[in-house]
Amino acid sequence: MDRRTFLRNSALGAAAVAFAPFGLNGQVRKAMKPGKLNLSFVPHELQLRHAFNLAKSSRRVTPDVLVRIELDGITGYGEASMPPYLGESEKSVCNFLSQLDLEQFKDPFQIAEIHRYMDTVATGNHAAKCAVDIALHDLVGKIMGQPWYKIWGLNADDAPCTSFTIGIDTPDTVRQKVEEASPYKVLKVKMGLNRDKETVELIRKMTDVPICADVNQGWTKREKALEMCHWLAERNCLFVEQPFDKDDVENTAWLRERSPLPIIADEAVHGVDDVRRMADIYDGINIKLMKCGGMHEAHQMAIVAKALGLKVMLGCMTETSCGVTAAAQLAPMADWADLDGNLLITNDPFDGVKIVEGKVTLPSDRPGIGVVEI
Ligand code: MG
């Protein structure tokens, strides 16, 4: 398709979805200003398939805000997902977005400059900034007529398999989730409570696929943690994620020196500065768009991590296919992927990345982040 045809189709597409499922139903839609970046947003609470139990919390919904940035008939989609532990809420995200004046920017390609502007509006607010960042990337990719993995010079075939998450749960629910996860080649097991060994043994009776252990800061005793790392290594575990509190550098460094398994940072690493800071304490990092503020920072984190010899894992929150597909554009740079957030919800308004025989599979012919509204 030539660029002119693409732009005409995009304009038609944008007109067709003006009042589509998440299309600001019931809200007064501002008149679009030609030649300007028009930002709009709407809350969209995510309904979880199963209660999501972690070492330190449990929930059935995740607050979420969907974003659009429109420029001359082309629409970029973005999303902010706010798991409670990151400290943002629907209210804080909407409040931040309502303060933005993106109309001052005529060129959506100035993503770094728009990030600098957002940082002057308020510090933090990473999920809110991420929503704008994803929508800008989607818009820019659509203008260029290319998906982001191509713009970044990556090969979609290099994307790894994704893990499927088994939360902390009763034996019956764990069994049911392992059955649901049968198409996946890797399982991610949430740990940090007393039932860890029981859960892994239950899984091992059902399948021998590799597992990864995500402790979500749930361990406190270094000797017990080391014993668990050896025990897990004998049960085909790939790595241990965030064993101790994010600020517990001493125990983490001690464990890393002795552990037979790589130790991966999640809660301890948000942006590129943390990657440098934590490079001597962890073996790898878990990059998530909602933590770091979007695709721009995530791409830099992956480059810096690789330059420092760290493993790269690509994760997500419970998100719609919008956020997960945006993250998946980076998947060819990842050693491991944990991109199942869209599979954990029942009200996904987008179609995007697919998991084919366990592998992260991008919609290769779609420009931008690669999603369409359904
Ligand atoms: Mg984690």
XYZ file of C-alpha atoms and ligand atoms in Angstrom:
375
model
C 0.000 0.000 0.000
C 1.451 3.406 -0.907
C 1.600 6.145 1.698
C -1.285 8.170 0.225
C -3.629 5.148 0.191
C -2.550 4.286 3.714
C -3.257 7.787 4.996
C -6.689 7.808 3.277
C -7.519 4.419 4.830
C -6.283 5.579 8.213
C -8.494 8.639 8.007
C -11.483 6.454 7.117
C -10.553 4.109 9.957
C -10.332 6.964 12.416
C -13.755 8.239 11.353
C -15.259 4.771 11.696
C -14.039 4.276 15.261
C -14.974 7.740 16.520
C -17.697 6.249 18.710
C -16.436 2.672 18.859
C -16.604 0.589 22.081
C -14.218 2.618 24.214
C -14.833 5.687 22.053
C -15.653 8.101 24.832
C -19.273 6.936 24.955
C -21.418 9.371 26.817
C -18.703 11.983 26.893
C -18.656 15.261 25.042
C -16.060 14.832 22.326
C -14.003 17.922 21.689
C -13.852 19.176 18.097
C -10.626 17.985 16.492
C -8.189 20.770 15.713
C -6.449 20.249 12.345
C -2.653 20.076 12.388
C -2.648 19.614 16.203
C -2.145 16.670 18.548
C -5.622 16.074 19.993
C -5.526 14.111 23.273
C -8.581 12.335 24.716
C -8.909 9.678 27.421
C -11.454 7.503 29.192
C -11.274 5.225 32.286
C -11.694 1.501 31.526
C -11.544 -0.708 34.638
C -10.040 -4.098 33.781
C -11.965 -7.179 34.957
C -9.633 -10.032 35.901
C -10.426 -13.653 35.003
C -9.161 -14.876 38.383
C -8.397 -13.059 41.613
C -4.757 -11.959 41.280
C -2.916 -13.041 44.423
C 0.642 -11.903 45.099
C 2.874 -12.172 48.147
C 1.685 -8.794 49.401
C -1.763 -8.209 47.805
C -4.880 -9.639 46.101
C -7.363 -8.047 43.668
C -10.129 -8.732 41.053
C -9.925 -5.515 39.019
C -7.178 -3.171 37.830
C -7.833 0.544 37.226
C -6.942 1.524 33.662
C -7.255 4.585 31.417
C -7.356 4.420 27.610
C -5.895 7.280 25.604
C -6.119 8.534 22.036
C -3.934 11.073 20.308
C -5.340 12.118 16.961
C -3.625 14.115 14.233
C -5.417 14.962 11.000
C -7.543 11.807 10.965
C -4.858 9.370 12.182
C -5.394 7.877 15.655
C -2.715 6.664 18.051
C -3.875 4.469 20.944
C -2.316 4.368 24.394
C -3.047 2.984 27.833
C -2.226 3.507 31.507
C -2.680 0.487 33.787
C -2.388 1.109 37.511
C -1.699 -1.894 39.726
C -1.970 -0.504 43.275
C 1.667 -1.048 44.248
C 2.898 1.601 41.786
C 0.950 4.346 43.554
C -1.012 5.759 40.604
C -4.813 5.686 40.334
C -7.528 6.420 37.797
C -7.895 9.819 39.441
C -4.189 10.681 39.382
C -3.847 9.584 35.727
C -6.920 11.554 34.568
C -5.746 14.537 36.574
C -2.279 14.405 34.972
C -3.652 13.948 31.446
C -6.104 16.827 31.861
C -3.168 19.144 32.651
C -1.379 18.367 29.374
C -1.416 20.746 26.439
C -0.232 18.606 23.537
C -1.721 21.025 21.012
C 1.470 23.089 21.315
C 3.290 20.223 19.539
C 2.663 19.966 15.835
C 5.061 17.066 15.300
C 4.371 13.712 16.997
C 7.901 12.540 16.083
C 9.266 14.780 18.871
C 8.650 12.064 21.442
C 11.726 12.859 23.586
C 10.764 16.526 23.701
C 7.181 15.690 24.644
C 8.559 13.518 27.484
C 10.666 16.469 28.693
C 7.530 18.628 28.617
C 5.516 16.005 30.562
C 8.284 15.881 33.194
C 7.900 19.651 33.667
C 4.143 19.214 34.259
C 4.765 16.702 37.089
C 7.384 14.198 38.190
C 6.424 10.503 38.583
C 3.080 9.629 36.948
C 4.837 6.942 34.904
C 1.692 5.083 33.817
C 0.021 8.349 32.734
C 3.126 9.337 30.756
C 3.285 5.814 29.351
C -0.243 6.181 27.932
C 0.808 9.325 26.038
C 4.085 7.695 24.958
C 2.369 4.591 23.539
C -0.225 6.703 21.704
C 2.549 8.865 20.177
C 4.475 5.770 19.045
C 1.288 4.353 17.538
C 0.608 7.631 15.732
C 4.195 7.973 14.452
C 4.303 4.349 13.288
C 1.020 4.822 11.429
C 2.313 7.994 9.750
C 5.431 6.060 8.677
C 3.338 3.039 7.719
C 5.604 0.692 9.741
C 5.438 -1.287 12.975
C 7.900 -0.267 15.697
C 9.932 -3.469 15.679
C 10.867 -2.608 12.087
C 11.549 1.048 12.871
C 13.901 -0.194 15.634
C 15.589 -2.544 13.152
C 14.473 -5.739 14.899
C 13.416 -9.101 13.490
C 10.002 -10.219 14.759
C 11.126 -13.866 14.459
C 13.614 -13.254 17.311
C 10.795 -12.726 19.853
C 10.967 -15.308 22.658
C 8.206 -17.503 24.052
C 6.112 -15.852 26.731
C 5.472 -17.257 30.164
C 1.971 -17.654 31.533
C 1.456 -16.593 35.143
C 0.264 -18.963 37.852
C -0.667 -16.820 40.878
C -0.613 -17.807 44.529
C -3.751 -19.886 44.952
C -5.477 -22.999 46.283
C -4.290 -26.343 44.831
C -7.525 -26.674 42.794
C -7.133 -23.239 41.203
C -3.424 -23.818 40.548
C -4.346 -27.102 38.803
C -6.997 -25.302 36.714
C -4.553 -22.531 35.739
C -1.844 -25.018 34.746
C -4.412 -26.751 32.504
C -5.365 -23.364 30.965
C -1.656 -22.725 30.401
C -1.072 -25.889 28.356
C -0.227 -23.962 25.104
C 2.604 -22.102 26.881
C 6.226 -23.240 26.913
C 7.151 -21.444 30.163
C 5.196 -20.912 33.384
C 5.760 -18.027 35.764
C 5.012 -19.011 39.327
C 4.222 -16.336 41.886
C 5.911 -17.067 45.200
C 6.609 -15.520 48.556
C 4.204 -17.327 50.867
C 4.625 -20.584 52.782
C 3.104 -22.756 50.021
C 5.907 -22.180 47.470
C 7.293 -25.731 47.401
C 3.813 -27.255 47.513
C 2.777 -25.162 44.472
C 5.893 -26.077 42.448
C 5.508 -29.779 43.283
C 1.872 -29.645 42.181
C 2.902 -28.037 38.880
C 5.711 -30.560 38.389
C 3.193 -33.407 38.663
C 1.311 -31.910 35.708
C 4.053 -30.599 33.395
C 7.822 -30.405 32.974
C 7.921 -27.050 31.080
C 10.473 -24.611 32.524
C 9.220 -22.331 35.266
C 10.365 -18.925 36.472
C 9.867 -17.892 40.069
C 8.549 -14.393 40.781
C 8.815 -13.703 44.499
C 7.513 -10.096 44.346
C 9.788 -9.093 47.282
C 8.260 -11.823 49.429
C 11.392 -13.473 50.884
C 13.145 -12.065 53.944
C 15.732 -14.650 55.050
C 18.857 -15.038 52.917
C 19.715 -18.639 53.898
C 16.166 -19.803 53.193
C 16.200 -17.906 49.879
C 19.457 -19.617 48.846
C 18.070 -23.018 49.784
C 14.981 -22.263 47.634
C 17.183 -21.211 44.685
C 19.014 -24.570 44.803
C 15.711 -26.434 45.221
C 14.185 -24.575 42.255
C 17.296 -25.098 40.099
C 16.786 -28.850 40.459
C 13.212 -28.427 39.192
C 13.925 -26.773 35.832
C 13.555 -23.165 36.987
C 15.081 -20.490 34.697
C 15.510 -17.585 37.142
C 14.273 -15.973 40.335
C 12.667 -12.542 40.101
C 12.793 -9.915 42.861
C 13.453 -12.234 45.827
C 13.798 -9.492 48.468
C 12.438 -6.007 49.085
C 13.477 -3.655 46.267
C 15.675 -1.671 48.676
C 17.349 -4.715 50.231
C 20.563 -4.451 48.252
C 22.652 -6.331 50.823
C 20.654 -9.578 50.861
C 20.141 -9.467 47.088
C 23.865 -9.084 46.385
C 24.627 -11.901 48.880
C 22.111 -14.225 47.198
C 23.254 -13.375 43.691
C 26.839 -14.334 44.488
C 25.756 -17.796 45.631
C 22.604 -18.602 43.657
C 22.765 -21.214 40.890
C 19.916 -19.286 39.190
C 20.045 -15.751 37.734
C 18.474 -13.116 39.972
C 16.266 -10.651 38.061
C 15.171 -7.181 39.205
C 11.578 -6.086 38.772
C 10.308 -3.741 41.497
C 13.917 -2.502 42.024
C 14.271 -1.198 38.458
C 12.028 1.424 36.902
C 14.018 3.439 34.365
C 17.387 3.625 32.652
C 19.146 5.158 35.691
C 18.131 2.137 37.802
C 19.585 -0.243 35.196
C 23.033 1.317 35.647
C 22.627 1.449 39.450
C 21.555 -2.186 39.789
C 23.900 -3.714 37.200
C 26.264 -5.141 39.865
C 23.479 -6.485 42.085
C 21.234 -8.352 39.656
C 21.814 -10.590 36.614
C 18.996 -9.041 34.613
C 16.052 -6.654 34.592
C 12.332 -6.882 33.953
C 11.272 -3.969 31.714
C 7.633 -2.898 31.909
C 6.188 0.057 30.025
C 3.971 1.153 32.927
C 6.949 1.327 35.295
C 9.357 3.173 33.033
C 6.984 5.593 31.280
C 6.661 3.993 27.866
C 8.329 2.583 24.763
C 10.917 5.372 24.458
C 12.478 4.655 27.864
C 11.943 0.871 27.562
C 13.953 0.769 24.334
C 16.808 2.687 25.978
C 16.692 0.384 29.013
C 17.019 -2.679 26.783
C 20.006 -1.179 24.949
C 21.783 -0.159 28.193
C 21.047 -3.518 29.853
C 22.500 -5.440 26.920
C 25.566 -3.173 26.846
C 26.092 -3.944 30.557
C 25.759 -7.697 29.979
C 22.417 -7.989 31.758
C 19.611 -10.328 30.745
C 16.497 -8.570 29.478
C 13.034 -9.667 30.422
C 9.975 -7.917 29.050
C 6.941 -7.838 31.315
C 3.609 -6.116 31.688
C 0.851 -5.417 34.187
C -2.695 -6.624 33.729
C -3.311 -4.548 30.606
C -5.403 -4.579 27.448
C -3.814 -5.703 24.169
C -2.886 -2.035 23.625
C -0.156 -1.933 26.286
C 0.905 -5.556 25.788
C 1.244 -5.226 21.996
C 3.218 -1.985 22.398
C 5.620 -3.839 24.738
C 5.768 -6.788 22.333
C 7.341 -4.523 19.671
C 10.485 -4.773 21.834
C 10.217 -8.535 22.310
C 12.965 -9.370 19.761
C 15.433 -7.669 22.182
C 14.289 -9.773 25.150
C 15.793 -13.000 26.504
C 12.488 -13.788 28.210
C 8.981 -12.404 27.834
C 6.140 -12.301 30.306
C 3.495 -10.745 28.104
C 0.287 -12.369 29.272
C -1.442 -9.337 30.866
C -4.140 -9.131 28.175
C -4.933 -12.828 28.613
C -5.761 -12.273 32.287
C -8.695 -9.880 31.605
C -12.219 -10.371 30.239
C -12.868 -6.909 28.750
C -10.104 -6.266 26.205
C -11.265 -3.655 23.646
C -8.305 -4.324 21.293
C -6.919 -6.995 19.009
C -3.141 -7.147 18.879
C -0.251 -9.465 19.706
C -0.965 -13.194 19.670
C 0.731 -16.087 21.382
C 1.266 -18.785 18.754
C 2.598 -22.084 20.123
C 3.839 -20.170 23.148
C 5.740 -17.577 21.106
C 5.092 -13.813 21.101
C 3.773 -13.203 17.572
C 3.350 -9.623 16.377
C 0.715 -8.606 13.825
C 3.474 -7.957 11.275
C 1.397 -6.066 8.736
C -0.025 -3.496 11.147
C 1.799 -0.148 11.510
C 2.418 1.627 14.819
C 2.008 -0.541 17.913
C -0.106 -3.039 15.942
C -3.586 -2.915 17.476
C -7.109 -2.338 16.175
C -10.258 -1.740 18.194
C -12.700 -4.654 18.301
Mg 7.597 -9.399 38.842
